[in-house]
PDB file of C-alpha atoms in Angstrom:
ATOM      1  CA  UNK A   1      60.068  82.296  94.433  1.00 51.00           C
ATOM      2  CA  UNK A   2      60.711  80.994  90.894  1.00 51.00           C
ATOM      3  CA  UNK A   3      61.978  84.412  89.786  1.00 53.00           C
ATOM      4  CA  UNK A   4      64.293  84.530  92.809  1.00 54.00           C
ATOM      5  CA  UNK A   5      65.677  81.073  91.987  1.00 55.00           C
ATOM      6  CA  UNK A   6      66.184  82.063  88.360  1.00 56.00           C
ATOM      7  CA  UNK A   7      68.044  85.235  89.336  1.00 56.00           C
ATOM      8  CA  UNK A   8      70.223  83.252  91.758  1.00 54.00           C
ATOM      9  CA  UNK A   9      71.090  80.723  89.046  1.00 55.00           C
ATOM     10  CA  UNK A  10      71.885  83.501  86.557  1.00 51.00           C
ATOM     11  CA  UNK A  11      74.150  85.283  89.059  1.00 56.00           C
ATOM     12  CA  UNK A  12      75.898  82.013  89.945  1.00 56.00           C
ATOM     13  CA  UNK A  13      76.391  81.194  86.259  1.00 57.00           C
ATOM     14  CA  UNK A  14      77.730  84.699  85.542  1.00 56.00           C
ATOM     15  CA  UNK A  15      80.147  84.522  88.494  1.00 58.00           C
ATOM     16  CA  UNK A  16      81.359  81.074  87.393  1.00 60.00           C
ATOM     17  CA  UNK A  17      81.929  82.240  83.818  1.00 61.00           C
ATOM     18  CA  UNK A  18      83.828  85.338  84.997  1.00 61.00           C
ATOM     19  CA  UNK A  19      86.084  83.233  87.241  1.00 62.00           C
ATOM     20  CA  UNK A  20      86.744  80.803  84.396  1.00 62.00           C
ATOM     21  CA  UNK A  21      87.510  83.683  82.049  1.00 64.00           C
ATOM     22  CA  UNK A  22      90.008  85.186  84.494  1.00 69.00           C
ATOM     23  CA  UNK A  23      91.676  81.795  85.015  1.00 66.00           C
ATOM     24  CA  UNK A  24      92.002  81.151  81.277  1.00 70.00           C
ATOM     25  CA  UNK A  25      93.325  84.672  80.705  1.00 68.00           C
ATOM     26  CA  UNK A  26      95.981  84.235  83.402  1.00 70.00           C
ATOM     27  CA  UNK A  27      97.016  80.862  81.989  1.00 70.00           C
ATOM     28  CA  UNK A  28      97.268  82.281  78.478  1.00 70.00           C
ATOM     29  CA  UNK A  29      99.310  85.216  79.741  1.00 69.00           C
ATOM     30  CA  UNK A  30     101.700  82.911  81.572  1.00 71.00           C
ATOM     31  CA  UNK A  31     102.171  80.730  78.514  1.00 71.00           C
ATOM     32  CA  UNK A  32     102.796  83.714  76.246  1.00 69.00           C
ATOM     33  CA  UNK A  33     105.213  85.412  78.616  1.00 66.00           C
ATOM     34  CA  UNK A  34     107.084  82.162  79.224  1.00 67.00           C
ATOM     35  CA  UNK A  35     107.589  81.791  75.482  1.00 69.00           C
ATOM     36  CA  UNK A  36     108.803  85.385  75.201  1.00 66.00           C
ATOM     37  CA  UNK A  37     111.177  84.904  78.126  1.00 62.00           C
ATOM     38  CA  UNK A  38     112.713  81.783  76.591  1.00 64.00           C
ATOM     39  CA  UNK A  39     113.281  83.614  73.318  1.00 63.00           C
ATOM     40  CA  UNK A  40     114.908  86.528  75.112  1.00 58.00           C
ATOM     41  CA  UNK A  41     117.263  84.210  76.988  1.00 52.00           C
ATOM     42  CA  UNK A  42     118.271  82.431  73.785  1.00 56.00           C
ATOM     43  CA  UNK A  43     118.975  85.779  72.104  1.00 57.00           C
ATOM     44  CA  UNK A  44     120.959  87.163  75.060  1.00 54.00           C
ATOM     45  CA  UNK A  45     124.663  87.726  74.285  1.00 52.00           C
ATOM     46  CA  UNK A  46     127.082  85.122  75.608  1.00 46.00           C
ATOM     47  CA  UNK A  47     128.768  87.758  77.774  1.00 45.00           C
ATOM     48  CA  UNK A  48     125.503  88.372  79.599  1.00 43.00           C
ATOM     49  CA  UNK A  49     124.881  84.666  80.107  1.00 45.00           C
ATOM     50  CA  UNK A  50     128.299  84.392  81.723  1.00 42.00           C
ATOM     51  CA  UNK A  51     127.225  86.986  84.325  1.00 43.00           C
ATOM     52  CA  UNK A  52     129.681  89.566  82.969  1.00 35.00           C
ATOM     53  CA  UNK A  53     126.759  91.999  83.118  1.00 40.00           C
ATOM     54  CA  UNK A  54     125.715  92.955  86.625  1.00 38.00           C
ATOM     55  CA  UNK A  55     122.272  91.656  87.598  1.00 41.00           C
ATOM     56  CA  UNK A  56     120.405  93.986  89.941  1.00 44.00           C
ATOM     57  CA  UNK A  57     117.968  91.262  90.974  1.00 46.00           C
ATOM     58  CA  UNK A  58     118.891  88.492  93.383  1.00 51.00           C
ATOM     59  CA  UNK A  59     116.973  86.184  91.071  1.00 52.00           C
ATOM     60  CA  UNK A  60     118.900  84.929  87.996  1.00 55.00           C
ATOM     61  CA  UNK A  61     117.886  86.590  84.744  1.00 50.00           C
ATOM     62  CA  UNK A  62     116.975  83.215  83.255  1.00 53.00           C
ATOM     63  CA  UNK A  63     114.320  82.694  85.949  1.00 66.00           C
ATOM     64  CA  UNK A  64     112.617  86.055  85.453  1.00 67.00           C
ATOM     65  CA  UNK A  65     109.454  85.985  83.361  1.00 68.00           C
ATOM     66  CA  UNK A  66     108.355  89.416  82.116  1.00 68.00           C
ATOM     67  CA  UNK A  67     105.082  90.470  83.702  1.00 67.00           C
ATOM     68  CA  UNK A  68     104.948  87.611  86.203  1.00 75.00           C
ATOM     69  CA  UNK A  69     106.271  87.429  89.765  1.00 71.00           C
ATOM     70  CA  UNK A  70     109.588  89.253  90.161  1.00 76.00           C
ATOM     71  CA  UNK A  71     109.457  90.050  86.450  1.00 77.00           C
ATOM     72  CA  UNK A  72     106.374  92.223  86.899  1.00 86.00           C
ATOM     73  CA  UNK A  73     107.224  95.859  86.184  1.00 85.00           C
ATOM     74  CA  UNK A  74     103.796  97.501  86.005  1.00 88.00           C
ATOM     75  CA  UNK A  75     100.317  97.022  87.412  1.00 87.00           C
ATOM     76  CA  UNK A  76      98.758  98.787  84.449  1.00 91.00           C
ATOM     77  CA  UNK A  77      96.962 101.061  86.919  1.00 91.00           C
ATOM     78  CA  UNK A  78      97.919 104.736  87.094  1.00 93.00           C
ATOM     79  CA  UNK A  79      99.310 105.627  90.506  1.00 93.00           C
ATOM     80  CA  UNK A  80      99.666 102.037  91.687  1.00 91.00           C
ATOM     81  CA  UNK A  81     103.269 100.833  91.651  1.00 92.00           C
ATOM     82  CA  UNK A  82     104.388  97.232  91.584  1.00 92.00           C
ATOM     83  CA  UNK A  83     105.039  95.812  95.040  1.00 92.00           C
ATOM     84  CA  UNK A  84     106.886  92.493  95.044  1.00 92.00           C
ATOM     85  CA  UNK A  85     106.231  92.191  98.784  1.00 93.00           C
ATOM     86  CA  UNK A  86     102.478  92.685  98.475  1.00 95.00           C
ATOM     87  CA  UNK A  87     101.623  89.057  99.314  1.00 96.00           C
ATOM     88  CA  UNK A  88     103.590  89.095 102.562  1.00 96.00           C
ATOM     89  CA  UNK A  89     102.081  92.493 103.447  1.00 96.00           C
ATOM     90  CA  UNK A  90      98.567  91.113 103.091  1.00 97.00           C
ATOM     91  CA  UNK A  91      98.934  88.779 106.072  1.00 97.00           C
ATOM     92  CA  UNK A  92      99.516  91.351 108.861  1.00 97.00           C
ATOM     93  CA  UNK A  93      97.059  93.830 107.348  1.00 97.00           C
ATOM     94  CA  UNK A  94      94.159  91.377 107.218  1.00 98.00           C
ATOM     95  CA  UNK A  95      95.146  89.978 110.615  1.00 97.00           C
ATOM     96  CA  UNK A  96      94.898  93.526 111.982  1.00 97.00           C
ATOM     97  CA  UNK A  97      91.267  93.603 110.823  1.00 97.00           C
ATOM     98  CA  UNK A  98      90.546  90.358 112.676  1.00 98.00           C
ATOM     99  CA  UNK A  99      92.270  91.623 115.816  1.00 98.00           C
ATOM    100  CA  UNK A 100      90.338  94.905 115.807  1.00 97.00           C
ATOM    101  CA  UNK A 101      87.004  93.135 115.398  1.00 97.00           C
ATOM    102  CA  UNK A 102      87.880  90.629 118.119  1.00 97.00           C
ATOM    103  CA  UNK A 103      88.738  93.432 120.547  1.00 97.00           C
ATOM    104  CA  UNK A 104      85.570  95.402 119.753  1.00 96.00           C
ATOM    105  CA  UNK A 105      82.106  95.176 121.264  1.00 95.00           C
ATOM    106  CA  UNK A 106      80.504  94.452 117.908  1.00 96.00           C
ATOM    107  CA  UNK A 107      78.401  91.295 118.314  1.00 96.00           C
ATOM    108  CA  UNK A 108      79.916  88.184 116.703  1.00 95.00           C
ATOM    109  CA  UNK A 109      76.637  87.633 114.839  1.00 93.00           C
ATOM    110  CA  UNK A 110      76.656  91.100 113.236  1.00 94.00           C
ATOM    111  CA  UNK A 111      76.560  90.429 109.505  1.00 93.00           C
ATOM    112  CA  UNK A 112      79.240  92.997 108.692  1.00 95.00           C
ATOM    113  CA  UNK A 113      81.642  91.391 111.157  1.00 96.00           C
ATOM    114  CA  UNK A 114      80.880  87.935 109.781  1.00 96.00           C
ATOM    115  CA  UNK A 115      81.575  89.071 106.212  1.00 96.00           C
ATOM    116  CA  UNK A 116      84.833  90.877 107.043  1.00 97.00           C
ATOM    117  CA  UNK A 117      86.166  87.987 109.120  1.00 97.00           C
ATOM    118  CA  UNK A 118      85.428  85.446 106.392  1.00 97.00           C
ATOM    119  CA  UNK A 119      87.149  87.525 103.714  1.00 97.00           C
ATOM    120  CA  UNK A 120      90.138  88.314 105.942  1.00 97.00           C
ATOM    121  CA  UNK A 121      90.704  84.689 106.949  1.00 98.00           C
ATOM    122  CA  UNK A 122      90.367  83.482 103.374  1.00 97.00           C
ATOM    123  CA  UNK A 123      92.888  86.007 102.038  1.00 97.00           C
ATOM    124  CA  UNK A 124      95.346  85.337 104.853  1.00 97.00           C
ATOM    125  CA  UNK A 125      95.220  81.622 104.061  1.00 97.00           C
ATOM    126  CA  UNK A 126      95.657  82.274 100.329  1.00 97.00           C
ATOM    127  CA  UNK A 127      98.679  84.483 101.000  1.00 97.00           C
ATOM    128  CA  UNK A 128     100.300  82.103 103.488  1.00 97.00           C
ATOM    129  CA  UNK A 129     100.009  79.144 101.130  1.00 97.00           C
ATOM    130  CA  UNK A 130     101.268  81.054  98.059  1.00 96.00           C
ATOM    131  CA  UNK A 131     103.900  83.498  99.318  1.00 94.00           C
ATOM    132  CA  UNK A 132     105.965  83.150  96.148  1.00 92.00           C
ATOM    133  CA  UNK A 133     103.060  83.010  93.700  1.00 93.00           C
ATOM    134  CA  UNK A 134     101.173  86.344  93.573  1.00 94.00           C
ATOM    135  CA  UNK A 135      99.280  85.251  90.458  1.00 93.00           C
ATOM    136  CA  UNK A 136      97.837  82.297  92.383  1.00 95.00           C
ATOM    137  CA  UNK A 137      96.769  84.627  95.213  1.00 96.00           C
ATOM    138  CA  UNK A 138      95.063  86.880  92.680  1.00 94.00           C
ATOM    139  CA  UNK A 139      93.320  83.887  91.136  1.00 95.00           C
ATOM    140  CA  UNK A 140      92.066  82.627  94.502  1.00 96.00           C
ATOM    141  CA  UNK A 141      90.906  86.001  95.810  1.00 96.00           C
ATOM    142  CA  UNK A 142      89.473  87.048  92.436  1.00 94.00           C
ATOM    143  CA  UNK A 143      89.388  90.701  93.438  1.00 94.00           C
ATOM    144  CA  UNK A 144      92.234  92.418  91.617  1.00 93.00           C
ATOM    145  CA  UNK A 145      96.009  92.341  91.745  1.00 95.00           C
ATOM    146  CA  UNK A 146      97.887  91.691  94.983  1.00 95.00           C
ATOM    147  CA  UNK A 147      98.768  95.387  95.163  1.00 95.00           C
ATOM    148  CA  UNK A 148      95.033  96.148  95.103  1.00 96.00           C
ATOM    149  CA  UNK A 149      94.352  93.530  97.785  1.00 96.00           C
ATOM    150  CA  UNK A 150      96.740  95.362 100.098  1.00 96.00           C
ATOM    151  CA  UNK A 151      94.934  98.650  99.472  1.00 97.00           C
ATOM    152  CA  UNK A 152      91.581  96.954 100.056  1.00 97.00           C
ATOM    153  CA  UNK A 153      92.771  95.888 103.516  1.00 97.00           C
ATOM    154  CA  UNK A 154      93.757  99.485 104.326  1.00 97.00           C
ATOM    155  CA  UNK A 155      90.415 100.795 103.076  1.00 97.00           C
ATOM    156  CA  UNK A 156      88.493  98.178 105.048  1.00 97.00           C
ATOM    157  CA  UNK A 157      90.287  99.253 108.207  1.00 97.00           C
ATOM    158  CA  UNK A 158      88.950 102.775 107.645  1.00 97.00           C
ATOM    159  CA  UNK A 159      85.425 101.388 107.280  1.00 97.00           C
ATOM    160  CA  UNK A 160      85.808  99.214 110.386  1.00 97.00           C
ATOM    161  CA  UNK A 161      86.860 102.250 112.409  1.00 97.00           C
ATOM    162  CA  UNK A 162      83.789 104.181 111.209  1.00 96.00           C
ATOM    163  CA  UNK A 163      81.534 101.194 111.849  1.00 96.00           C
ATOM    164  CA  UNK A 164      82.778 100.835 115.418  1.00 97.00           C
ATOM    165  CA  UNK A 165      82.785 104.555 116.134  1.00 97.00           C
ATOM    166  CA  UNK A 166      79.160 104.999 114.991  1.00 96.00           C
ATOM    167  CA  UNK A 167      77.977 101.583 116.209  1.00 96.00           C
ATOM    168  CA  UNK A 168      76.241 101.063 112.892  1.00 95.00           C
ATOM    169  CA  UNK A 169      75.395  97.443 113.638  1.00 95.00           C
ATOM    170  CA  UNK A 170      72.753  98.775 116.041  1.00 94.00           C
ATOM    171  CA  UNK A 171      70.959 100.410 113.104  1.00 93.00           C
ATOM    172  CA  UNK A 172      70.569  97.115 111.268  1.00 88.00           C
ATOM    173  CA  UNK A 173      67.181  95.668 112.117  1.00 85.00           C
ATOM    174  CA  UNK A 174      66.030  92.135 111.345  1.00 80.00           C
ATOM    175  CA  UNK A 175      63.791  91.864 108.319  1.00 81.00           C
ATOM    176  CA  UNK A 176      60.850  89.499 108.223  1.00 83.00           C
ATOM    177  CA  UNK A 177      60.763  87.609 104.943  1.00 80.00           C
ATOM    178  CA  UNK A 178      57.590  85.834 103.920  1.00 76.00           C
ATOM    179  CA  UNK A 179      58.379  82.709 101.965  1.00 78.00           C
ATOM    180  CA  UNK A 180      55.681  81.118  99.780  1.00 72.00           C
ATOM    181  CA  UNK A 181      52.860  83.544 100.608  1.00 67.00           C
ATOM    182  CA  UNK A 182      49.365  82.117 100.735  1.00 68.00           C
ATOM    183  CA  UNK A 183      48.110  84.337  97.889  1.00 63.00           C
ATOM    184  CA  UNK A 184      49.017  82.562  94.670  1.00 61.00           C
ATOM    185  CA  UNK A 185      49.106  85.851  92.758  1.00 59.00           C
ATOM    186  CA  UNK A 186      51.297  87.547  95.367  1.00 58.00           C
ATOM    187  CA  UNK A 187      48.489  89.785  96.600  1.00 60.00           C
ATOM    188  CA  UNK A 188      47.881  91.513  93.270  1.00 59.00           C
ATOM    189  CA  UNK A 189      44.211  90.659  93.105  1.00 58.00           C
ATOM    190  CA  UNK A 190      42.536  89.168  90.051  1.00 58.00           C
ATOM    191  CA  UNK A 191      44.498  91.219  87.501  1.00 55.00           C
ATOM    192  CA  UNK A 192      46.971  89.052  85.626  1.00 59.00           C
ATOM    193  CA  UNK A 193      50.329  90.436  84.598  1.00 59.00           C
ATOM    194  CA  UNK A 194      50.121  91.956  81.169  1.00 62.00           C
ATOM    195  CA  UNK A 195      46.418  92.818  81.395  1.00 59.00           C
ATOM    196  CA  UNK A 196      45.692  96.485  80.749  1.00 61.00           C
ATOM    197  CA  UNK A 197      43.303  98.341  83.068  1.00 63.00           C
ATOM    198  CA  UNK A 198      39.731  98.607  81.823  1.00 67.00           C
ATOM    199  CA  UNK A 199      40.121 102.347  81.041  1.00 63.00           C
ATOM    200  CA  UNK A 200      43.015 101.632  78.694  1.00 57.00           C
ATOM    201  CA  UNK A 201      41.105  98.935  76.848  1.00 55.00           C
ATOM    202  CA  UNK A 202      38.344 101.346  75.778  1.00 56.00           C
TER     203      UNK A 202
END
């Protein structure tokens, strides 16, 4: 029981440190890119600032921050293009997962269904509340870039279809867990951990 508690604390501490690291890295990136953007605007020729140069984005050049929001030009992942509509796409895709599970005969208490529904609802809420802030959605979901979150919804739909088709929840059997067993040594007899067998001591 003590070992289990220790492992749980270690995992919780590791997860907390990773989330904090990601948050600090995103904040540092925003600060750096904001500084770069301000320098670029100040160096831009007067003719450009007077809109004599055609802007292909509906958003003014001065408001674009390289690497963030509409200023993002690369995901850094081969084969995965930037999608500035990824946040809005997340909502119907994750809602489709909820609708499919609701229309299925999978029991509401099936653990897989519980997990998928919790994740889907959380990501829908994050997307709805931060439609214009993909970095905030990424920070809240903590599972990749918004483009990856869209792909994850598509992949989960494939898994849901397989799960329903094969009725895999019927293969999951309850497991009896014995908490605080009566044997103080866990049923290992009188041999203490670290003691070598008698044959090895000779």
